[in-house]
Short mmCIF file of C-alpha atoms in Angstrom, two decimals:
data_model
loop_
_atom_site.label_atom_id
_atom_site.label_comp_id
_atom_site.label_asym_id
_atom_site.label_seq_id
_atom_site.Cartn_x
_atom_site.Cartn_y
_atom_site.Cartn_z
CA MET G 1 73.08 -7.23 33.09
CA LEU G 2 69.77 -8.65 31.90
CA ILE G 3 67.83 -10.56 34.55
CA VAL G 4 64.80 -12.38 33.17
CA GLY G 5 62.32 -13.64 35.75
CA GLU G 6 61.17 -17.13 34.77
CA ARG G 7 58.26 -17.76 37.12
CA ILE G 8 55.31 -16.94 34.83
CA ASN G 9 55.32 -20.23 32.96
CA THR G 10 52.34 -22.54 32.67
CA SER G 11 54.60 -25.54 33.26
CA ARG G 12 54.23 -24.42 36.89
CA LYS G 13 50.93 -25.84 38.07
CA ARG G 14 49.78 -22.76 39.99
CA VAL G 15 50.49 -20.52 37.03
CA ARG G 16 48.60 -22.85 34.70
CA ARG G 17 45.59 -22.76 37.01
CA ALA G 18 45.77 -18.98 37.26
CA VAL G 19 45.90 -18.64 33.47
CA GLU G 20 42.99 -21.05 32.99
CA ALA G 21 40.96 -19.17 35.61
CA ARG G 22 42.05 -15.76 34.25
CA ASP G 23 43.26 -14.93 37.78
CA ALA G 24 45.00 -11.64 36.95
CA GLU G 25 45.78 -10.88 40.58
CA PHE G 26 47.89 -14.01 41.00
CA ILE G 27 49.85 -13.37 37.80
CA GLN G 28 50.37 -9.71 38.57
CA LYS G 29 51.69 -10.55 42.02
CA GLU G 30 54.15 -12.99 40.43
CA ALA G 31 55.29 -10.28 38.02
CA TRP G 32 55.60 -7.64 40.72
CA LEU G 33 57.48 -9.95 43.08
CA GLN G 34 60.06 -10.78 40.42
CA VAL G 35 60.68 -7.14 39.51
CA GLU G 36 60.83 -6.21 43.20
CA THR G 37 63.55 -8.85 43.76
CA GLY G 38 65.64 -7.81 40.76
CA ALA G 39 64.18 -8.95 37.43
CA THR G 40 64.77 -6.42 34.64
CA MET G 41 62.53 -8.39 32.27
CA VAL G 42 59.66 -10.83 32.85
CA ASP G 43 59.23 -14.03 30.84
CA VAL G 44 55.70 -15.06 29.88
CA ASN G 45 55.05 -18.61 28.70
CA ALA G 46 51.68 -20.25 28.10
CA GLY G 47 53.11 -23.14 26.12
CA THR G 48 51.38 -25.97 27.94
CA SER G 49 48.04 -25.19 26.33
CA VAL G 50 48.47 -25.84 22.64
CA LYS G 51 44.83 -25.12 21.91
CA ASN G 52 44.55 -21.79 23.73
CA GLU G 53 48.14 -20.64 23.63
CA VAL G 54 47.56 -17.55 21.50
CA ASP G 55 44.78 -16.22 23.71
CA ASP G 56 46.52 -17.24 26.92
CA LEU G 57 49.76 -15.52 25.94
CA LYS G 58 47.96 -12.36 24.85
CA TRP G 59 46.13 -12.30 28.17
CA LEU G 60 49.42 -12.78 30.05
CA VAL G 61 51.06 -9.90 28.19
CA GLU G 62 48.19 -7.60 29.00
CA VAL G 63 47.84 -8.41 32.67
CA VAL G 64 51.59 -8.41 33.36
CA GLN G 65 51.96 -4.99 31.71
CA GLU G 66 49.29 -3.61 34.00
CA ALA G 67 51.45 -4.62 37.00
CA VAL G 68 55.04 -3.85 36.00
CA ASP G 69 56.73 -1.63 33.45
CA VAL G 70 59.73 -3.77 32.48
CA PRO G 71 59.84 -5.31 28.98
CA LEU G 72 58.61 -8.86 28.48
CA CYS G 73 60.28 -11.99 27.18
CA ILE G 74 57.74 -13.64 24.88
CA ASP G 75 58.39 -17.34 25.32
CA SER G 76 56.72 -19.69 22.88
CA PRO G 77 57.34 -22.40 20.30
CA ASN G 78 54.53 -20.84 18.26
CA ALA G 79 55.36 -18.02 15.83
CA LYS G 80 51.72 -16.99 15.60
CA ALA G 81 51.48 -16.63 19.40
CA ILE G 82 54.68 -14.57 19.44
CA GLU G 83 53.44 -12.32 16.68
CA GLU G 84 50.13 -11.65 18.41
CA ALA G 85 51.80 -11.09 21.77
CA LEU G 86 54.26 -8.59 20.28
CA LYS G 87 51.37 -6.49 18.94
CA LEU G 88 50.28 -5.89 22.51
CA HIS G 89 53.74 -5.22 23.95
CA LYS G 90 54.16 -1.71 25.34
CA ASN G 91 57.18 -1.22 27.62
CA GLY G 92 60.64 -0.98 26.08
CA ARG G 93 62.25 -3.57 23.81
CA PRO G 94 60.76 -7.06 24.12
CA MET G 95 62.64 -10.31 23.72
CA ILE G 96 61.57 -13.35 21.71
CA ASN G 97 62.32 -16.68 23.35
CA SER G 98 63.58 -18.31 21.16
CA ILE G 99 65.13 -19.24 17.86
CA THR G 100 67.21 -22.42 17.47
CA ALA G 101 69.68 -23.42 14.77
CA GLU G 102 66.83 -25.24 12.99
CA LYS G 103 66.34 -23.53 9.64
CA ALA G 104 62.53 -23.71 9.70
CA ARG G 105 62.49 -22.07 13.11
CA MET G 106 64.85 -19.29 12.03
CA ASP G 107 62.85 -18.64 8.85
CA GLU G 108 59.73 -18.20 10.93
CA ILE G 109 61.07 -16.14 13.82
CA ILE G 110 63.92 -13.98 12.52
CA PRO G 111 61.53 -11.84 10.43
CA LEU G 112 59.59 -11.10 13.63
CA VAL G 113 62.83 -10.10 15.38
CA LYS G 114 63.67 -7.78 12.53
CA GLU G 115 60.24 -6.22 11.97
CA ASN G 116 59.66 -5.60 15.66
CA ASP G 117 63.28 -4.69 16.51
CA THR G 118 63.27 -7.14 19.38
CA LEU G 119 65.94 -8.97 21.33
CA VAL G 120 66.07 -12.72 20.79
CA VAL G 121 67.18 -15.78 22.73
CA ALA G 122 69.28 -17.93 20.38
CA LEU G 123 69.06 -21.40 21.87
CA CYS G 124 71.98 -23.59 20.77
CA MET G 125 69.80 -26.53 19.69
CA GLY G 126 70.61 -27.96 16.30
CA GLU G 127 68.75 -29.56 13.41
CA SER G 128 69.79 -32.94 14.74
CA GLY G 129 68.65 -32.42 18.31
CA PRO G 130 70.26 -31.41 21.56
CA PRO G 131 73.97 -30.48 21.55
CA SER G 132 76.44 -32.64 23.42
CA SER G 133 79.78 -30.83 23.55
CA ALA G 134 80.82 -27.19 23.80
CA ALA G 135 81.87 -27.38 20.13
CA ASP G 136 78.39 -28.61 19.15
CA ARG G 137 76.85 -25.68 20.93
CA VAL G 138 79.19 -23.18 19.28
CA LYS G 139 78.46 -24.73 15.88
CA ASN G 140 74.74 -24.19 16.43
CA ALA G 141 75.41 -20.65 17.68
CA THR G 142 77.41 -19.95 14.53
CA ALA G 143 74.53 -21.07 12.34
CA MET G 144 72.20 -18.69 14.18
CA LYS G 145 74.74 -15.87 14.01
CA GLU G 146 74.86 -16.34 10.23
CA GLY G 147 71.08 -16.46 10.01
CA LEU G 148 70.73 -13.22 11.96
CA GLU G 149 73.46 -11.48 9.97
CA ALA G 150 71.93 -12.59 6.67
CA ALA G 151 68.66 -11.00 7.76
CA GLY G 152 70.41 -7.79 8.78
CA VAL G 153 69.75 -8.21 12.52
CA PRO G 154 72.58 -6.65 14.57
CA LEU G 155 74.36 -9.28 16.68
CA ASP G 156 73.85 -7.29 19.86
CA ARG G 157 70.16 -8.14 19.64
CA ALA G 158 70.96 -11.81 20.31
CA TYR G 159 71.34 -13.57 23.65
CA PHE G 160 72.89 -16.97 22.89
CA ASP G 161 71.76 -19.69 25.29
CA PRO G 162 74.07 -22.74 25.40
CA VAL G 163 71.20 -25.03 26.53
CA ILE G 164 71.59 -26.20 30.10
CA PHE G 165 71.14 -29.92 30.78
CA PRO G 166 70.97 -31.46 34.24
CA ALA G 167 74.28 -32.40 35.83
CA SER G 168 72.48 -35.48 37.11
CA THR G 169 72.16 -36.95 33.62
CA ASP G 170 75.53 -35.85 32.19
CA GLY G 171 78.36 -34.74 34.44
CA SER G 172 80.15 -32.94 31.62
CA ALA G 173 77.13 -30.90 30.48
CA PRO G 174 77.46 -27.93 32.87
CA MET G 175 81.05 -27.17 31.89
CA ALA G 176 80.31 -27.69 28.18
CA ALA G 177 77.74 -24.91 28.55
CA VAL G 178 80.20 -22.72 30.46
CA GLU G 179 82.82 -23.17 27.74
CA CYS G 180 80.28 -22.29 25.07
CA ILE G 181 79.44 -19.06 26.92
CA ARG G 182 83.11 -18.18 27.22
CA THR G 183 83.71 -18.78 23.51
CA ILE G 184 80.74 -16.72 22.37
CA MET G 185 81.61 -13.82 24.69
CA THR G 186 85.18 -13.88 23.37
CA GLU G 187 84.64 -14.55 19.68
CA PHE G 188 81.19 -13.25 18.68
CA GLY G 189 81.75 -9.49 18.73
CA GLY G 190 78.86 -7.71 20.41
CA ALA G 191 76.72 -10.77 21.10
CA HIS G 192 75.26 -11.52 24.51
CA THR G 193 74.72 -14.79 26.34
CA THR G 194 72.04 -16.07 28.68
CA CYS G 195 70.80 -19.33 30.10
CA GLY G 196 68.00 -20.88 32.10
CA LEU G 197 70.40 -21.99 34.76
CA SER G 198 68.18 -23.85 37.18
CA ASN G 199 67.93 -26.72 34.67
CA VAL G 200 71.41 -27.65 35.85
CA SER G 201 70.12 -28.95 39.17
CA TYR G 202 67.09 -30.85 37.87
CA GLY G 203 66.72 -34.23 39.57
CA LEU G 204 69.11 -33.42 42.44
CA PRO G 205 68.33 -32.47 46.04
CA LYS G 206 68.96 -29.05 47.58
CA ARG G 207 68.96 -27.45 44.16
CA ASN G 208 69.75 -23.99 45.50
CA HIS G 209 73.36 -24.98 46.26
CA LEU G 210 73.85 -26.08 42.66
CA ASN G 211 72.02 -23.11 41.16
CA ARG G 212 74.07 -20.60 43.14
CA ALA G 213 77.42 -22.23 42.37
CA PHE G 214 76.49 -22.48 38.69
CA LEU G 215 75.50 -18.81 38.64
CA ALA G 216 79.02 -17.93 39.85
CA LEU G 217 80.57 -20.10 37.13
CA VAL G 218 78.52 -18.72 34.23
CA LEU G 219 79.10 -15.15 35.41
CA GLN G 220 82.83 -15.81 35.40
CA ALA G 221 82.54 -17.09 31.83
CA GLY G 222 81.12 -13.69 30.91
CA ILE G 223 77.36 -14.26 30.76
CA ASP G 224 75.47 -10.97 30.69
CA GLY G 225 71.91 -12.24 30.84
CA VAL G 226 70.36 -14.82 33.13
CA ILE G 227 66.96 -16.46 33.18
CA ILE G 228 66.31 -17.18 36.83
CA ASP G 229 63.77 -17.14 39.59
CA PRO G 230 64.96 -13.96 41.31
CA THR G 231 62.82 -14.85 44.34
CA GLU G 232 64.85 -18.03 44.92
CA PRO G 233 66.78 -17.48 48.17
CA ASP G 234 70.10 -15.71 47.70
CA MET G 235 70.26 -15.95 43.92
CA MET G 236 70.44 -12.17 43.59
CA SER G 237 72.92 -11.99 46.48
CA THR G 238 75.11 -14.53 44.71
CA LEU G 239 74.89 -12.51 41.51
CA LEU G 240 75.93 -9.30 43.30
CA ALA G 241 78.69 -11.07 45.26
CA THR G 242 80.13 -12.69 42.14
CA ARG G 243 80.19 -9.38 40.33
CA VAL G 244 82.26 -7.97 43.21
CA LEU G 245 84.72 -10.88 42.86
CA LEU G 246 84.95 -10.44 39.10
CA GLY G 247 85.89 -6.78 39.53
CA ARG G 248 82.63 -5.70 37.91
CA ASP G 249 81.24 -3.69 40.84
CA GLU G 250 83.34 -0.57 41.33
CA PHE G 251 84.06 0.10 45.00
CA CYS G 252 81.55 -2.71 45.72
CA MET G 253 78.88 -0.02 45.56
CA ASN G 254 76.07 -2.20 44.22
CA TYR G 255 76.81 -4.90 46.79
CA ILE G 256 77.01 -2.47 49.70
CA THR G 257 73.90 -0.59 48.57
CA ALA G 258 71.93 -3.84 48.30
CA GLU G 259 72.99 -4.71 51.85
CA ARG G 260 71.92 -1.30 53.16
CA GLU G 261 68.56 -1.76 51.48
CA GLY G 262 68.15 -5.13 53.18
CA LYS G 263 68.33 -6.98 49.87
CA LEU G 264 71.28 -9.29 50.55
CA MET F 1 90.69 -32.64 47.94
CA LEU F 2 92.46 -31.23 50.97
CA ILE F 3 90.21 -29.29 53.34
CA VAL F 4 92.11 -27.47 56.06
CA GLY F 5 90.01 -26.20 58.99
CA GLU F 6 91.19 -22.71 59.92
CA ARG F 7 89.39 -22.07 63.21
CA ILE F 8 92.18 -22.89 65.72
CA ASN F 9 94.04 -19.62 65.37
CA THR F 10 94.85 -17.30 68.25
CA SER F 11 93.91 -14.30 66.13
CA ARG F 12 90.39 -15.40 67.12
CA LYS F 13 89.81 -13.98 70.60
CA ARG F 14 88.10 -17.06 72.05
CA VAL F 15 90.88 -19.31 70.82
CA ARG F 16 93.52 -17.00 72.28
CA ARG F 17 91.79 -17.06 75.65
CA ALA F 18 91.49 -20.85 75.53
CA VAL F 19 95.20 -21.21 74.72
CA GLU F 20 96.19 -18.82 77.50
CA ALA F 21 93.98 -20.68 79.98
CA ARG F 22 95.09 -24.10 78.64
CA ASP F 23 91.40 -24.90 78.08
CA ALA F 24 91.90 -28.19 76.25
CA GLU F 25 88.18 -28.94 76.11
CA PHE F 26 87.41 -25.81 74.11
CA ILE F 27 90.22 -26.45 71.62
CA GLN F 28 89.33 -30.12 71.24
CA LYS F 29 85.71 -29.24 70.55
CA GLU F 30 86.85 -26.82 67.84
CA ALA F 31 89.00 -29.55 66.30
CA TRP F 32 86.29 -32.17 66.49
CA LEU F 33 83.65 -29.84 65.04
CA GLN F 34 85.80 -29.04 62.02
CA VAL F 35 86.55 -32.67 61.26
CA GLU F 36 82.91 -33.57 61.76
CA THR F 37 81.88 -30.93 59.20
CA GLY F 38 84.46 -31.99 56.61
CA ALA F 39 88.01 -30.88 57.45
CA THR F 40 90.63 -33.43 56.37
CA MET F 41 93.37 -31.47 58.16
CA VAL F 42 93.32 -29.04 61.08
CA ASP F 43 95.38 -25.84 61.14
CA VAL F 44 96.96 -24.80 64.45
CA ASN F 45 98.26 -21.27 64.87
CA ALA F 46 99.46 -19.62 68.09
CA GLY F 47 101.17 -16.77 66.33
CA THR F 48 99.71 -13.91 68.34
CA SER F 49 101.87 -14.72 71.36
CA VAL F 50 105.43 -14.09 70.26
CA LYS F 51 106.81 -14.81 73.73
CA ASN F 52 105.05 -18.12 74.35
CA GLU F 53 104.49 -19.28 70.79
CA VAL F 54 106.67 -22.38 70.95
CA ASP F 55 104.99 -23.70 74.11
CA ASP F 56 101.53 -22.68 72.96
CA LEU F 57 101.91 -24.37 69.59
CA LYS F 58 103.29 -27.56 71.18
CA TRP F 59 100.34 -27.60 73.57
CA LEU F 60 97.90 -27.10 70.67
CA VAL F 61 99.42 -29.99 68.71
CA GLU F 62 99.12 -32.30 71.69
CA VAL F 63 95.56 -31.46 72.68
CA VAL F 64 94.25 -31.45 69.12
CA GLN F 65 95.78 -34.88 68.46
CA GLU F 66 93.98 -36.24 71.50
CA ALA F 67 90.66 -35.23 69.92
CA VAL F 68 91.02 -35.98 66.19
CA ASP F 69 93.20 -38.21 64.09
CA VAL F 70 93.64 -36.09 60.95
CA PRO F 71 97.06 -34.57 60.21
CA LEU F 72 97.80 -31.02 61.34
CA CYS F 73 98.79 -27.91 59.45
CA ILE F 74 101.51 -26.26 61.55
CA ASP F 75 101.00 -22.57 60.99
CA SER F 76 103.70 -20.23 62.22
CA PRO F 77 106.15 -17.54 61.13
CA ASN F 78 108.65 -19.10 63.54
CA ALA F 79 110.88 -21.94 62.31
CA LYS F 80 111.73 -22.99 65.85
CA ALA F 81 108.04 -23.31 66.76
CA ILE F 82 107.41 -25.37 63.61
CA GLU F 83 110.35 -27.65 64.34
CA GLU F 84 109.22 -28.31 67.90
CA ALA F 85 105.62 -28.85 66.86
CA LEU F 86 106.64 -31.35 64.17
CA LYS F 87 108.44 -33.46 66.78
CA LEU F 88 105.11 -34.03 68.49
CA HIS F 89 103.09 -34.69 65.32
CA LYS F 90 101.63 -38.19 65.16
CA ASN F 91 98.84 -38.67 62.60
CA GLY F 92 99.77 -38.92 58.94
CA ARG F 93 101.70 -36.34 56.93
CA PRO F 94 101.69 -32.85 58.45
CA MET F 95 101.78 -29.60 56.53
CA ILE F 96 103.95 -26.57 57.22
CA ASN F 97 102.22 -23.23 56.76
CA SER F 98 104.18 -21.61 55.14
CA ILE F 99 107.14 -20.69 53.02
CA THR F 100 107.17 -17.53 50.90
CA ALA F 101 109.41 -16.54 47.98
CA GLU F 102 111.67 -14.74 50.46
CA LYS F 103 115.04 -16.48 50.37
CA ALA F 104 115.67 -16.30 54.11
CA ARG F 105 112.31 -17.92 54.78
CA MET F 106 112.93 -20.71 52.27
CA ASP F 107 116.41 -21.37 53.66
CA GLU F 108 114.91 -21.80 57.12
CA ILE F 109 111.82 -23.83 56.32
CA ILE F 110 112.57 -26.00 53.28
CA PRO F 111 115.03 -28.17 55.26
CA LEU F 112 112.21 -28.88 57.74
CA VAL F 113 109.92 -29.88 54.88
CA LYS F 114 112.57 -32.21 53.54
CA GLU F 115 113.72 -33.79 56.82
CA ASN F 116 110.18 -34.37 58.05
CA ASP F 117 108.70 -35.27 54.65
CA THR F 118 105.87 -32.80 55.16
CA LEU F 119 103.51 -30.95 52.86
CA VAL F 120 104.06 -27.21 52.64
CA VAL F 121 101.97 -24.13 51.88
CA ALA F 122 103.92 -22.01 49.38
CA LEU F 123 102.51 -18.52 49.86
CA CYS F 124 103.08 -16.35 46.78
CA MET F 125 104.56 -13.42 48.72
CA GLY F 126 107.79 -12.01 47.32
CA GLU F 127 110.95 -10.42 48.65
CA SER F 128 109.49 -7.05 47.80
CA GLY F 129 106.16 -7.54 49.58
CA PRO F 130 102.66 -8.54 48.57
CA PRO F 131 102.02 -9.47 44.94
CA SER F 132 99.76 -7.27 42.82
CA SER F 133 99.02 -9.10 39.56
CA ALA F 134 98.57 -12.75 38.60
CA ALA F 135 101.99 -12.57 36.91
CA ASP F 136 103.59 -11.33 40.15
CA ARG F 137 102.10 -14.27 42.00
CA VAL F 138 103.27 -16.77 39.42
CA LYS F 139 106.76 -15.24 39.54
CA ASN F 140 106.87 -15.78 43.30
CA ALA F 141 105.52 -19.30 42.86
CA THR F 142 108.23 -20.04 40.34
CA ALA F 143 110.93 -18.91 42.79
CA MET F 144 109.51 -21.30 45.41
CA LYS F 145 109.21 -24.11 42.88
CA GLU F 146 112.90 -23.67 42.08
CA GLY F 147 113.82 -23.55 45.79
CA LEU F 148 111.92 -26.77 46.47
CA GLU F 149 113.38 -28.52 43.43
CA ALA F 150 116.91 -27.44 44.34
CA ALA F 151 116.41 -29.02 47.77
CA GLY F 152 115.06 -32.22 46.24
CA VAL F 153 111.50 -31.78 47.56
CA PRO F 154 108.98 -33.32 45.13
CA LEU F 155 106.61 -30.68 43.77
CA ASP F 156 103.56 -32.66 44.83
CA ARG F 157 104.42 -31.80 48.43
CA ALA F 158 103.65 -28.13 47.74
CA TYR F 159 100.31 -26.34 47.94
CA PHE F 160 100.81 -22.95 46.27
CA ASP F 161 98.65 -20.21 47.80
CA PRO F 162 98.15 -17.17 45.53
CA VAL F 163 97.56 -14.86 48.54
CA ILE F 164 94.00 -13.66 48.79
CA PHE F 165 93.41 -9.94 49.33
CA PRO F 166 90.04 -8.37 50.10
CA ALA F 167 87.89 -7.44 47.12
CA SER F 168 86.97 -4.34 49.11
CA THR F 169 90.48 -2.88 48.78
CA ASP F 170 91.27 -4.02 45.22
CA GLY F 171 88.56 -5.14 42.86
CA SER F 172 91.02 -6.94 40.60
CA ALA F 173 92.65 -8.98 43.39
CA PRO F 174 90.23 -11.94 43.49
CA MET F 175 90.56 -12.72 39.79
CA ALA F 176 94.35 -12.22 39.87
CA ALA F 177 94.42 -14.98 42.47
CA VAL F 178 92.09 -17.17 40.40
CA GLU F 179 94.31 -16.74 37.33
CA CYS F 180 97.39 -17.65 39.37
CA ILE F 181 95.69 -20.86 40.54
CA ARG F 182 94.74 -21.75 36.96
CA THR F 183 98.30 -21.15 35.72
CA ILE F 184 99.93 -23.23 38.46
CA MET F 185 97.49 -26.11 38.02
CA THR F 186 98.16 -26.06 34.28
CA GLU F 187 101.88 -25.42 34.16
CA PHE F 188 103.47 -26.73 37.37
CA GLY F 189 103.30 -30.48 36.85
CA GLY F 190 102.15 -32.24 40.00
CA ALA F 191 101.86 -29.18 42.22
CA HIS F 192 98.76 -28.39 44.26
CA THR F 193 97.06 -25.11 45.09
CA THR F 194 95.26 -23.82 48.14
CA CYS F 195 94.08 -20.52 49.61
CA GLY F 196 92.64 -18.96 52.70
CA LEU F 197 89.60 -17.86 50.81
CA SER F 198 87.60 -15.96 53.41
CA ASN F 199 90.13 -13.10 53.20
CA VAL F 200 88.37 -12.18 49.97
CA SER F 201 85.33 -10.85 51.82
CA TYR F 202 87.16 -8.96 54.56
CA GLY F 203 85.55 -5.57 55.21
CA LEU F 204 82.32 -6.35 53.37
CA PRO F 205 78.89 -7.27 54.77
CA LYS F 206 77.25 -10.70 54.45
CA ARG F 207 80.63 -12.31 53.85
CA ASN F 208 79.15 -15.77 53.33
CA HIS F 209 77.76 -14.80 49.90
CA LEU F 210 81.23 -13.71 48.77
CA ASN F 211 83.02 -16.68 50.33
CA ARG F 212 80.68 -19.19 48.68
CA ALA F 213 80.85 -17.59 45.23
CA PHE F 214 84.64 -17.35 45.49
CA LEU F 215 84.85 -21.00 46.48
CA ALA F 216 83.04 -21.91 43.24
CA LEU F 217 85.45 -19.76 41.21
CA VAL F 218 88.66 -21.15 42.73
CA LEU F 219 87.38 -24.70 42.38
CA GLN F 220 86.73 -24.07 38.71
CA ALA F 221 90.31 -22.81 38.36
CA GLY F 222 91.45 -26.21 39.61
CA ILE F 223 92.25 -25.61 43.28
CA ASP F 224 92.64 -28.91 45.14
CA GLY F 225 93.14 -27.63 48.67
CA VAL F 226 91.17 -25.02 50.58
CA ILE F 227 91.73 -23.39 53.93
CA ILE F 228 88.25 -22.64 55.22
CA ASP F 229 85.99 -22.67 58.22
CA PRO F 230 84.06 -25.84 57.37
CA THR F 231 81.47 -24.93 60.00
CA GLU F 232 80.54 -21.74 58.08
CA PRO F 233 77.02 -22.27 56.76
CA ASP F 234 76.87 -24.04 53.41
CA MET F 235 80.59 -23.83 52.59
CA MET F 236 80.85 -27.61 52.38
CA SER F 237 77.57 -27.79 50.44
CA THR F 238 78.92 -25.27 47.95
CA LEU F 239 82.09 -27.31 47.61
CA LEU F 240 80.14 -30.50 46.92
CA ALA F 241 77.74 -28.74 44.55
CA THR F 242 80.56 -27.13 42.57
CA ARG F 243 82.32 -30.46 42.21
CA VAL F 244 79.10 -31.86 40.67
CA LEU F 245 79.04 -28.96 38.19
CA LEU F 246 82.70 -29.44 37.29
CA GLY F 247 82.09 -33.09 36.48
CA ARG F 248 84.25 -34.18 39.41
CA ASP F 249 81.60 -36.16 41.29
CA GLU F 250 80.75 -39.27 39.32
CA PHE F 251 77.00 -39.94 39.26
CA CYS F 252 76.75 -37.11 41.84
CA MET F 253 77.37 -39.79 44.46
CA ASN F 254 79.18 -37.60 46.98
CA TYR F 255 76.54 -34.90 46.70
CA ILE F 256 73.63 -37.31 47.01
CA THR F 257 75.28 -39.19 49.88
CA ALA F 258 75.90 -35.94 51.77
CA GLU F 259 72.24 -35.06 51.36
CA ARG F 260 71.11 -38.45 52.64
CA GLU F 261 73.35 -37.99 55.67
CA GLY F 262 71.77 -34.61 56.35
CA LYS F 263 74.99 -32.78 55.58
CA LEU F 264 73.82 -30.46 52.78
#
């Protein structure tokens, strides 16, 4: 199970300030805290600064790697920034976040996936904008699957992300995403799925209730990668509990061990 | 959505003591608290006292009805106790908890369902003991469906309960129950489903994590009745949140209203 910690993103004001001020200590604490609470990969995103993104992202990669030894998820709309960041990556197999079903985007990013033997988030956005139904999402996923196969990238390098929209703006969106995950896990041999699940609760109060329930639902659909804030209360406990219920934790050993270690 | 409050059960030591001492105030507070936190029906069970069960159950029905005006779920292995309790029932349509697929049990209880026009929990236990797979459960459900139909009881009076076993003793049991719920909600036209979901976490630590995640999973399978402790932290919040995610809360109005009323 891949658990990507999402906190190091300059869309968060405190992270943006820390990046601007080159406050390595703050960033390293964020990285450490996420790994300590369960992240197996750390996302780095400096996308809010178009002008300095390349330098900012390179700096993030370097300072995060000084603090933790998990691989990084290089999160950028900018192929140049991704390429530069990958040159500095040291620990394990990195992930590129992301390609979409847009041809221009695939043409730019898939060669980087191939050359650097990385994982890649395949975000189910299409040429014509955001997907609406589960079928739309699967159609976009299929286009990316074909693009990856044509380039000779094994499908098990891809984590398909159905694109999570807020339940507050479209009540059918969460289940459309869940259905897309289920279809890909059933029909795309070897592929993985992931999602940035906290988007689901955007605009609603007490988001933790929604995030935790949605985590249970996507896990049941077969998701094997999540992009979460592992420091959010009880997210990791919900993940461990759901895996018990799904019969994916033999003798409940991971759950019981986490409890003994005071992590539930 | 039927929400049955499970707290008034003499298998709980404090309830047993209150029943023995005829402490109406304690029982009425338990009833009131459950309705206040979301129960739409209150279960009453005096099954631990074989000798006094009929009197105890009658007393429970009377004192609970003085405190709350929701219907009661009359929970007993004893047909005589159920019959006597039903005579005292005043508010709305009561529920009998339960029949099983055992013929003797159906022969005893189904006439009470029919004569008193009650709802009934149809527990998927078979002649040969507890069910193991989803198919076993559905087979038992089918036998009860046929028994009810033969007696002329409309299927929408029945809440099929897949029987929840602890994940700690059989890792495949929770999902077998979920699959049974999904099958019944898809294939048994008009029937309902329910379950006593906290059994799933029996024997494991931090049961609330497991209960909440399981609630999300059974709701996704289509369950429309739950037997829970509505005072357990965040169970009702999880229920409301999951209904948002399933697209069953238009404009998130129930969720948002609950938050405004301080109930999330």
